Amino acid sequence: IILNGITAHLLPTYHSEGHSGQYYMLPPAHIQKLFPYGLPPRFQLQIKTFNEGCVMVRPPALELISYLKRADYSKPPLRYVLYGDIGTGKTMSLCHALHYCYTQGWLIVHIPDAHLWIKNCKELLPSSSRPSRFDQPIQASQWLKNFKITNERFLSKVQLDRYVWTKRESTEKGQPLGELIDQGVNRMKSSSDVVGAVLRELKLQAGGTTEGEGAFKLAVAVDGVNALWGKTSLKKEDRTMCEPEELTLIHNLRKMMKNNWSGGAILTALSQTGSVFKPRSAYLPNELLGEEGFDSMEPFVPVSVSNYNEKEFESCYLYYLDRSWLQHPHSRSEEGKKELIFLCNKNPSILERLCAAL
Amino acid sequence: RASMAASSCRGVRSILWKYGSCGKNFCVSRSKTVPQLPVRHICVSSALWKKNLAAAGPQKFTLEFINKQVEEFEIGKRHLANMMGEDPETFTQEDIDRSIAYLFPSGLFEKRARPVMKHPEEIFPKQTAVQWDAEGRPFHFLFYTGQQSYYSLLLLTGSRWLLKEEIEEYLVENISDHDYMRMIQLMEKLLSMPYCSLEEEFILKFRKQLEVQSSKHEIPALQYDPQGVTFSVADGRRKTAKASITLRDSGSGNITINGRNYLHYFPLLQDREQLMFPLHFVGMLGRFDVEGSVEGSGHSAQAGALRLAISRALLSFVSEGEVEKMRQAGLLTADPRIKERKKPGQEGARKKFTWKKR
């Protein structure tokens, strides 16, 4: 159905070039399951206000989805990096592609913002398993909870290897994933190691080495991937700066980023807004990832995201008009539209802030 | 005295209410299409509710109020005549006084304290009508001279007395300073007399017209690119910030400042609005490309300098009438405000040191 340029209820599988610039509605059930914390905060506010989540179909997301459709999943996964200026829609395109994966029935490993793991951590415990590492129990358990909500149907299907946590606790071979996650959520001390174990298991079992029943494709989506190779703003107890290497979560995530497994895809997006110690004008991959990050991520498929073009701006403007978001009568005229174009230079996030309430 | 008379009028009216047809008309016609803005309850302390009686000055009466009082007086006069059994048409002021003295016998010794019914012209003091409109802008252009009627006579604005040299030229004779001063004094005396407009011609011979300010702006020249694109160059300054821009025609509204996009250079909305003002005022928002360089001072001053530069550059693309409008809008005036000097014995330019009583 196409109403006012909104192709509502059409699944991402069917999106094509012709739909570029039009809005499609995210089903509320999917939003609750897939994106408890995945969407940008301002977009979440918009969903709450308009009572629905509408995402614009844009060329970068379409490109990403077409690659995902055509990729060969018996080979190591391709790494896609969304890069672009601030506020051009990298996170939204990532979420769009992730929604496609979800509708196709993939297992989603989504880290909404890797920067949250390298700054503002209240508790930094020395790791229980390895002496030189540090754990972040709060972040790890939070992530495990979200993972549980997103991938409910896979929790009973995936079988595990044997893991030993402490002298008395161990996970036996063949137990379902759900149990492991429950244990990680309940026992905060070992939650970071649980995260590591979960990632390792999924890596080994993706791609359907077993029969058709247990086969699943793995989508690893990381937003703010430049956090993994930058600096942290956390301090150890002796007041020296912590390296990202020394954090368990980051270490495991880096292992995930390597393409020594098969049967899935790695979708990432760079982000300057949450990053620490990076200048505001940096937006290219080699600037934000740094040398180390660039070398580890190579080879990757870069996808550039830019400001709205004329057609997309028109579509966004009409959407806001349709939802009665632009209240001032002057904004409905040509003059008002030109003013809006000038003030935001067709940047999506600035346009949104401009049209927003106080 | 005024309140006694007013209340007596009202008293007459209220006694004869059944004859009165001058009911108050409430025109409550609210158009339903206008949305009602939510009423904000602002809590204010009771000290503010007390009226500052001293600051109000003599009580002011609006023209409508005086007209209403006149109407009521006329009607009351007729009712009084009816009451006394006399002819309403030939009821004079003396008859009114007599009737009031009969109806309201008063034993007061002070004659001015007794009840009085007179024409409102005599009761309410004469005031000049309000000289300004609802926004506080005065109607007459000479309002701020204090004597707008005086200066509007005789074309005294826009002209000045001839200088001593010019009078010598006119008279082909030498005159001393003392003579010149005496002559000017006599001319002023002549002006202060009534009927001086009869000698207007004679007086105007000794006055010289001043040049009109508005035609003094230098319009930068229109230059042509090798491709045939018209462009103009202009400068602007504000508070130590210097800006210089090239305004190119047939562009698409891109603005580059110091090599960076204006969205990156001015992340604050207020600065971008300053840039938008001249183009929006003339109505040519999407038509020009601006390439500018600015240095010095802070972001606000730089935005102001760029705005002045853009307005000056626009002069060459715009008609005469528009130039006058821009001047009146304040786009072409350089803001003379600069940082005030810090004085010795004070903390800053105005701030004094803490005042100690002893």
Tab-separated table of C-alpha atoms in Angstrom, chain A:
chain	number	residue	atom	x	y	z
A	1	ILE	CA	0.000	0.000	0.000
A	2	ILE	CA	1.384	3.357	-0.881
A	3	LEU	CA	-0.161	6.207	1.080
A	4	ASN	CA	1.320	9.656	0.598
A	5	GLY	CA	4.583	8.058	-0.371
A	6	ILE	CA	4.652	5.639	2.557
A	7	THR	CA	4.934	1.978	1.590
A	8	ALA	CA	3.553	0.763	4.837
A	9	HIS	CA	3.870	-2.807	5.995
A	10	LEU	CA	6.101	-3.829	3.139
A	11	LEU	CA	8.879	-6.040	4.350
A	12	PRO	CA	12.473	-5.069	3.650
A	13	THR	CA	12.887	-8.053	1.338
A	14	TYR	CA	10.735	-6.364	-1.214
A	15	HIS	CA	12.341	-2.952	-1.040
A	16	SER	CA	13.981	-1.942	-4.269
A	17	GLU	CA	15.409	1.119	-6.002
A	18	GLY	CA	11.960	2.323	-6.936
A	19	HIS	CA	11.023	2.678	-3.285
A	20	SER	CA	13.930	4.950	-2.570
A	21	GLY	CA	12.756	8.018	-0.659
A	22	GLN	CA	9.569	6.419	0.584
A	23	TYR	CA	8.772	5.511	4.149
A	24	TYR	CA	7.978	2.078	5.428
A	25	MET	CA	6.511	1.199	8.764
A	26	LEU	CA	8.299	-0.989	11.280
A	27	PRO	CA	5.779	-3.376	12.804
A	28	PRO	CA	5.476	-2.586	16.529
A	29	ALA	CA	6.092	-6.200	17.527
A	30	HIS	CA	9.392	-6.154	15.656
A	31	ILE	CA	10.401	-2.888	17.276
A	32	GLN	CA	9.857	-4.303	20.733
A	33	LYS	CA	11.739	-7.485	20.027
A	34	LEU	CA	14.496	-6.467	17.747
A	35	PHE	CA	15.309	-2.956	18.872
A	36	PRO	CA	14.922	-2.597	22.633
A	37	TYR	CA	17.946	-0.325	22.646
A	38	GLY	CA	19.053	-0.431	19.077
A	39	LEU	CA	17.465	2.669	17.633
A	40	PRO	CA	18.870	6.167	18.036
A	41	PRO	CA	17.309	7.867	21.099
A	42	ARG	CA	15.724	10.690	19.112
A	43	PHE	CA	14.107	8.180	16.803
A	44	GLN	CA	12.700	6.359	19.805
A	45	LEU	CA	11.143	9.641	20.955
A	46	GLN	CA	9.695	10.095	17.497
A	47	ILE	CA	8.174	6.610	17.611
A	48	LYS	CA	6.602	7.426	20.944
A	49	THR	CA	5.204	10.722	19.624
A	50	PHE	CA	3.853	9.490	16.326
A	51	ASN	CA	2.817	6.126	17.771
A	52	GLU	CA	4.544	4.331	14.930
A	53	GLY	CA	8.052	3.881	13.623
A	54	CYS	CA	8.536	4.868	10.007
A	55	VAL	CA	11.911	4.529	8.374
A	56	MET	CA	12.886	6.077	5.068
A	57	VAL	CA	14.208	3.718	2.416
A	58	ARG	CA	17.532	5.124	1.264
A	59	PRO	CA	20.217	3.997	-1.189
A	60	PRO	CA	22.889	2.970	1.386
A	61	ALA	CA	20.494	0.591	3.123
A	62	LEU	CA	19.248	-0.759	-0.196
A	63	GLU	CA	22.821	-1.361	-1.282
A	64	LEU	CA	23.563	-3.221	1.934
A	65	ILE	CA	20.462	-5.375	1.600
A	66	SER	CA	21.268	-6.241	-1.990
A	67	TYR	CA	24.765	-7.370	-0.951
A	68	LEU	CA	23.269	-9.469	1.798
A	69	LYS	CA	20.896	-11.069	-0.678
A	70	ARG	CA	23.623	-11.990	-3.095
A	71	ALA	CA	26.368	-13.045	-0.712
A	72	ASP	CA	27.640	-16.591	-0.560
A	73	TYR	CA	27.223	-17.886	2.957
A	74	SER	CA	29.523	-20.825	2.737
A	75	LYS	CA	32.469	-18.475	2.550
A	76	PRO	CA	33.811	-16.264	5.358
A	77	PRO	CA	31.539	-13.357	6.163
A	78	LEU	CA	31.836	-10.027	4.404
A	79	ARG	CA	32.380	-6.962	6.544
A	80	TYR	CA	30.317	-3.927	5.670
A	81	VAL	CA	31.229	-0.547	7.124
A	82	LEU	CA	28.764	2.320	6.968
A	83	TYR	CA	30.569	5.628	7.118
A	84	GLY	CA	29.567	9.234	6.622
A	85	ASP	CA	29.182	12.647	8.152
A	86	ILE	CA	27.470	13.164	11.486
A	87	GLY	CA	23.718	12.868	11.375
A	88	THR	CA	23.419	11.464	7.867
A	89	GLY	CA	21.701	8.231	8.896
A	90	LYS	CA	24.289	5.521	9.431
A	91	THR	CA	22.614	3.980	12.476
A	92	MET	CA	19.222	4.120	10.786
A	93	SER	CA	20.530	2.358	7.684
A	94	LEU	CA	22.129	-0.269	9.894
A	95	CYS	CA	18.823	-0.825	11.670
A	96	HIS	CA	17.046	-1.087	8.343
A	97	ALA	CA	19.430	-3.793	7.158
A	98	LEU	CA	19.130	-5.538	10.510
A	99	HIS	CA	15.384	-5.560	10.191
A	100	TYR	CA	15.823	-7.302	6.860
A	101	CYS	CA	17.979	-9.949	8.506
A	102	TYR	CA	15.441	-10.395	11.260
A	103	THR	CA	12.577	-10.892	8.814
A	104	GLN	CA	14.704	-13.486	7.038
A	105	GLY	CA	15.077	-15.391	10.284
A	106	TRP	CA	18.719	-14.797	11.040
A	107	LEU	CA	20.210	-14.801	14.512
A	108	ILE	CA	20.995	-11.232	15.471
A	109	VAL	CA	23.961	-10.185	17.548
A	110	HIS	CA	23.436	-6.451	17.885
A	111	ILE	CA	25.644	-4.153	19.887
A	112	PRO	CA	23.751	-0.855	19.746
A	113	ASP	CA	26.724	1.293	20.676
A	114	ALA	CA	30.180	-0.050	21.325
A	115	HIS	CA	31.173	3.300	22.820
A	116	LEU	CA	29.058	2.522	25.874
A	117	TRP	CA	31.522	-0.257	26.682
A	118	ILE	CA	34.591	1.951	26.741
A	119	LYS	CA	33.366	4.872	28.753
A	120	ASN	CA	31.325	5.686	31.847
A	121	CYS	CA	31.610	2.232	33.383
A	122	LYS	CA	30.875	2.407	37.069
A	123	GLU	CA	32.167	-1.055	37.954
A	124	LEU	CA	35.309	-2.448	36.520
A	125	LEU	CA	36.132	-5.782	38.094
A	126	PRO	CA	39.286	-7.725	37.476
A	127	SER	CA	38.359	-10.734	35.425
A	128	SER	CA	37.686	-13.996	37.185
A	129	SER	CA	39.181	-16.164	34.477
A	130	ARG	CA	42.183	-14.195	33.287
A	131	PRO	CA	44.367	-12.069	35.555
A	132	SER	CA	45.188	-9.213	33.159
A	133	ARG	CA	41.663	-8.535	31.965
A	134	PHE	CA	38.819	-6.414	33.286
A	135	ASP	CA	35.146	-7.241	33.405
A	136	GLN	CA	32.149	-5.016	33.011
A	137	PRO	CA	29.318	-6.892	34.665
A	138	ILE	CA	26.578	-4.289	34.247
A	139	GLN	CA	27.079	-3.767	30.544
A	140	ALA	CA	27.469	-7.473	29.908
A	141	SER	CA	24.299	-8.489	31.738
A	142	GLN	CA	22.356	-5.683	30.052
A	143	TRP	CA	23.469	-6.900	26.676
A	144	LEU	CA	22.610	-10.505	27.525
A	145	LYS	CA	19.079	-9.456	28.491
A	146	ASN	CA	18.610	-7.680	25.175
A	147	PHE	CA	20.056	-10.615	23.292
A	148	LYS	CA	17.569	-12.882	25.002
A	149	ILE	CA	14.625	-10.711	23.958
A	150	THR	CA	15.769	-10.482	20.361
A	151	ASN	CA	16.616	-14.105	19.724
A	152	GLU	CA	14.042	-15.938	21.736
A	153	ARG	CA	13.362	-18.639	19.247
A	154	PHE	CA	17.005	-19.650	19.020
A	155	LEU	CA	17.534	-20.058	22.723
A	156	SER	CA	16.453	-23.645	22.853
A	157	LYS	CA	17.907	-24.652	19.521
A	158	VAL	CA	21.566	-23.929	19.982
A	159	GLN	CA	23.573	-26.527	21.842
A	160	LEU	CA	26.711	-25.742	23.764
A	161	ASP	CA	30.069	-27.137	24.634
A	162	ARG	CA	31.384	-27.677	28.094
A	163	TYR	CA	32.409	-24.583	30.043
A	164	VAL	CA	33.783	-24.350	33.529
A	165	TRP	CA	33.040	-21.179	35.440
A	166	THR	CA	34.189	-21.775	38.984
A	167	LYS	CA	35.135	-24.802	40.980
A	168	ARG	CA	31.486	-25.640	41.497
A	169	GLU	CA	29.762	-24.301	38.419
A	170	SER	CA	30.063	-25.597	34.941
A	171	THR	CA	27.891	-25.842	31.903
A	172	GLU	CA	27.633	-29.333	30.544
A	173	LYS	CA	27.821	-30.231	26.941
A	174	GLY	CA	24.544	-30.135	25.047
A	175	GLN	CA	22.738	-27.625	27.172
A	176	PRO	CA	20.623	-25.015	25.392
A	177	LEU	CA	21.757	-21.433	24.970
A	178	GLY	CA	18.934	-20.046	27.074
A	179	GLU	CA	20.332	-21.596	30.198
A	180	LEU	CA	23.710	-20.110	29.660
A	181	ILE	CA	22.241	-16.669	29.172
A	182	ASP	CA	20.120	-17.017	32.280
A	183	GLN	CA	23.165	-17.933	34.228
A	184	GLY	CA	25.022	-14.926	32.850
A	185	VAL	CA	22.187	-12.595	33.803
A	186	ASN	CA	21.847	-14.008	37.279
A	187	ARG	CA	25.487	-14.215	38.162
A	188	MET	CA	26.906	-10.817	37.363
A	189	LYS	CA	30.447	-11.730	38.198
A	190	SER	CA	30.891	-14.056	35.284
A	191	SER	CA	28.596	-12.278	32.824
A	192	SER	CA	31.410	-10.943	30.671
A	193	ASP	CA	32.853	-14.419	30.276
A	194	VAL	CA	29.386	-15.680	29.436
A	195	VAL	CA	29.224	-13.104	26.668
A	196	GLY	CA	32.529	-14.380	25.364
A	197	ALA	CA	31.287	-17.954	25.468
A	198	VAL	CA	28.053	-17.068	23.680
A	199	LEU	CA	29.903	-15.309	20.895
A	200	ARG	CA	32.286	-18.209	20.493
A	201	GLU	CA	29.482	-20.737	20.305
A	202	LEU	CA	27.551	-18.760	17.731
A	203	LYS	CA	30.639	-18.322	15.628
A	204	LEU	CA	31.282	-22.059	15.604
A	205	GLN	CA	27.717	-23.061	14.902
A	206	ALA	CA	26.642	-20.513	12.326
A	207	GLY	CA	26.281	-21.500	8.735
A	208	GLY	CA	24.610	-24.766	9.360
A	209	THR	CA	27.378	-27.245	9.894
A	210	THR	CA	24.581	-29.396	11.259
A	211	GLU	CA	21.417	-30.390	9.412
A	212	GLY	CA	18.721	-28.052	8.133
A	213	GLU	CA	16.940	-27.839	11.501
A	214	GLY	CA	19.679	-26.177	13.425
A	215	ALA	CA	21.066	-24.110	10.584
A	216	PHE	CA	20.940	-20.386	11.049
A	217	LYS	CA	22.708	-17.398	9.622
A	218	LEU	CA	24.428	-15.040	11.972
A	219	ALA	CA	24.249	-11.278	11.642
A	220	VAL	CA	26.741	-9.389	13.755
A	221	ALA	CA	25.819	-5.717	13.890
A	222	VAL	CA	28.040	-3.287	15.729
A	223	ASP	CA	27.359	0.418	15.849
A	224	GLY	CA	30.286	2.619	16.706
A	225	VAL	CA	32.794	-0.006	15.709
A	226	ASN	CA	35.617	2.511	15.959
A	227	ALA	CA	35.333	2.148	19.711
A	228	LEU	CA	36.990	-1.253	19.546
A	229	TRP	CA	40.310	0.105	18.391
A	230	GLY	CA	40.388	3.561	19.899
A	231	LYS	CA	41.220	4.579	23.448
A	232	THR	CA	39.030	4.095	26.443
A	233	SER	CA	38.254	6.708	29.044
A	234	LEU	CA	38.346	4.164	31.843
A	235	LYS	CA	41.010	4.071	34.484
A	236	LYS	CA	42.428	1.136	36.335
A	237	GLU	CA	42.856	1.177	40.056
A	238	ASP	CA	46.360	2.526	39.851
A	239	ARG	CA	45.063	5.534	37.851
A	240	THR	CA	46.560	4.499	34.517
A	241	MET	CA	44.470	4.453	31.382
A	242	CYS	CA	42.866	1.205	30.409
A	243	GLU	CA	43.511	-0.185	26.958
A	244	PRO	CA	40.595	-1.626	24.999
A	245	GLU	CA	42.547	-4.878	24.778
A	246	GLU	CA	42.297	-5.330	28.501
A	247	LEU	CA	38.498	-5.340	28.547
A	248	THR	CA	36.936	-8.764	28.158
A	249	LEU	CA	33.953	-7.573	26.202
A	250	ILE	CA	36.058	-5.653	23.711
A	251	HIS	CA	38.491	-8.501	23.327
A	252	ASN	CA	35.732	-10.969	22.523
A	253	LEU	CA	34.100	-8.570	20.136
A	254	ARG	CA	37.354	-8.117	18.266
A	255	LYS	CA	37.591	-11.849	17.834
A	256	MET	CA	34.070	-11.761	16.417
A	257	MET	CA	35.110	-9.153	13.869
A	258	LYS	CA	37.653	-11.452	12.310
A	259	ASN	CA	36.377	-13.426	9.394
A	260	ASN	CA	37.570	-16.864	10.385
A	261	TRP	CA	34.081	-18.296	10.504
A	262	SER	CA	31.362	-18.710	7.903
A	263	GLY	CA	27.654	-18.427	7.459
A	264	GLY	CA	26.783	-14.857	8.193
A	265	ALA	CA	27.596	-11.216	7.742
A	266	ILE	CA	29.206	-8.472	9.774
A	267	LEU	CA	27.452	-5.111	9.520
A	268	THR	CA	29.114	-2.188	11.209
A	269	ALA	CA	28.734	1.540	11.346
A	270	LEU	CA	31.240	4.162	12.417
A	271	SER	CA	30.212	6.842	14.833
A	272	GLN	CA	31.942	10.030	15.835
A	273	THR	CA	29.307	11.302	18.215
A	274	GLY	CA	29.971	8.829	20.996
A	275	SER	CA	33.670	8.453	20.400
A	276	VAL	CA	36.290	9.603	22.837
A	277	PHE	CA	39.328	11.636	21.852
A	278	LYS	CA	38.356	12.033	18.211
A	279	PRO	CA	37.876	15.432	16.500
A	280	ARG	CA	34.432	16.336	15.272
A	281	SER	CA	35.506	16.733	11.680
A	282	ALA	CA	36.685	13.105	11.394
A	283	TYR	CA	34.303	10.865	9.510
A	284	LEU	CA	36.329	8.705	7.120
A	285	PRO	CA	37.090	5.092	8.060
A	286	ASN	CA	40.830	5.498	8.281
A	287	GLU	CA	40.465	8.560	10.509
A	288	LEU	CA	38.007	7.014	12.935
A	289	LEU	CA	39.245	3.430	12.974
A	290	GLY	CA	42.874	4.337	13.289
A	291	GLU	CA	45.658	2.303	11.764
A	292	GLU	CA	45.154	-0.746	13.946
A	293	GLY	CA	41.424	-0.852	13.368
A	294	PHE	CA	41.747	-0.338	9.650
A	295	ASP	CA	44.209	-3.179	9.344
A	296	SER	CA	42.048	-5.555	11.350
A	297	MET	CA	38.885	-4.650	9.510
A	298	GLU	CA	40.456	-4.971	6.121
A	299	PRO	CA	39.166	-6.140	3.685
A	300	PHE	CA	35.754	-4.539	4.078
A	301	VAL	CA	33.008	-3.160	1.902
A	302	PRO	CA	32.591	0.555	2.584
A	303	VAL	CA	29.129	2.037	2.171
A	304	SER	CA	28.924	5.794	2.269
A	305	VAL	CA	25.914	7.581	3.734
A	306	SER	CA	25.268	11.201	2.853
A	307	ASN	CA	22.721	13.952	3.418
A	308	TYR	CA	19.268	13.842	1.860
A	309	ASN	CA	19.013	14.663	-1.798
A	310	GLU	CA	16.100	16.718	-3.170
A	311	LYS	CA	13.685	13.834	-3.449
A	312	GLU	CA	14.430	12.435	-0.003
A	313	PHE	CA	14.146	15.847	1.611
A	314	GLU	CA	10.805	16.335	-0.089
A	315	SER	CA	9.651	12.977	1.224
A	316	CYS	CA	10.730	13.744	4.793
A	317	TYR	CA	9.067	17.143	4.646
A	318	LEU	CA	5.818	15.635	3.408
A	319	TYR	CA	5.967	12.986	6.116
A	320	TYR	CA	6.256	15.620	8.826
A	321	LEU	CA	3.417	17.583	7.265
A	322	ASP	CA	1.313	14.463	7.091
A	323	ARG	CA	1.868	13.759	10.787
A	324	SER	CA	1.071	17.426	11.588
A	325	TRP	CA	4.526	17.812	13.042
A	326	LEU	CA	5.144	21.147	11.316
A	327	GLN	CA	2.604	23.347	13.028
A	328	HIS	CA	3.469	26.806	11.810
A	329	PRO	CA	1.379	27.757	8.751
A	330	HIS	CA	4.417	29.360	7.123
A	331	SER	CA	6.183	26.018	6.985
A	332	ARG	CA	3.594	24.763	4.501
A	333	SER	CA	4.555	27.362	1.918
A	334	GLU	CA	7.398	27.218	-0.578
A	335	GLU	CA	9.214	29.945	1.319
A	336	GLY	CA	9.142	27.990	4.522
A	337	LYS	CA	10.488	24.925	2.766
A	338	LYS	CA	13.386	26.889	1.331
A	339	GLU	CA	14.154	28.215	4.795
A	340	LEU	CA	14.210	24.693	6.181
A	341	ILE	CA	16.511	23.527	3.413
A	342	PHE	CA	18.869	26.383	4.086
A	343	LEU	CA	18.973	25.992	7.827
A	344	CYS	CA	19.616	22.264	7.886
A	345	ASN	CA	21.446	21.835	4.564
A	346	LYS	CA	19.411	18.639	4.101
A	347	ASN	CA	21.066	16.876	7.006
A	348	PRO	CA	18.557	14.390	8.471
A	349	SER	CA	19.354	14.797	12.153
A	350	ILE	CA	19.555	18.577	12.012
A	351	LEU	CA	16.259	18.707	10.149
A	352	GLU	CA	14.706	16.557	12.832
A	353	ARG	CA	16.021	18.785	15.610
A	354	LEU	CA	14.859	21.869	13.732
A	355	CYS	CA	11.304	20.601	13.375
A	356	ALA	CA	11.181	19.216	16.873
A	357	ALA	CA	9.369	20.704	19.805
A	358	LEU	CA	11.120	22.790	22.391
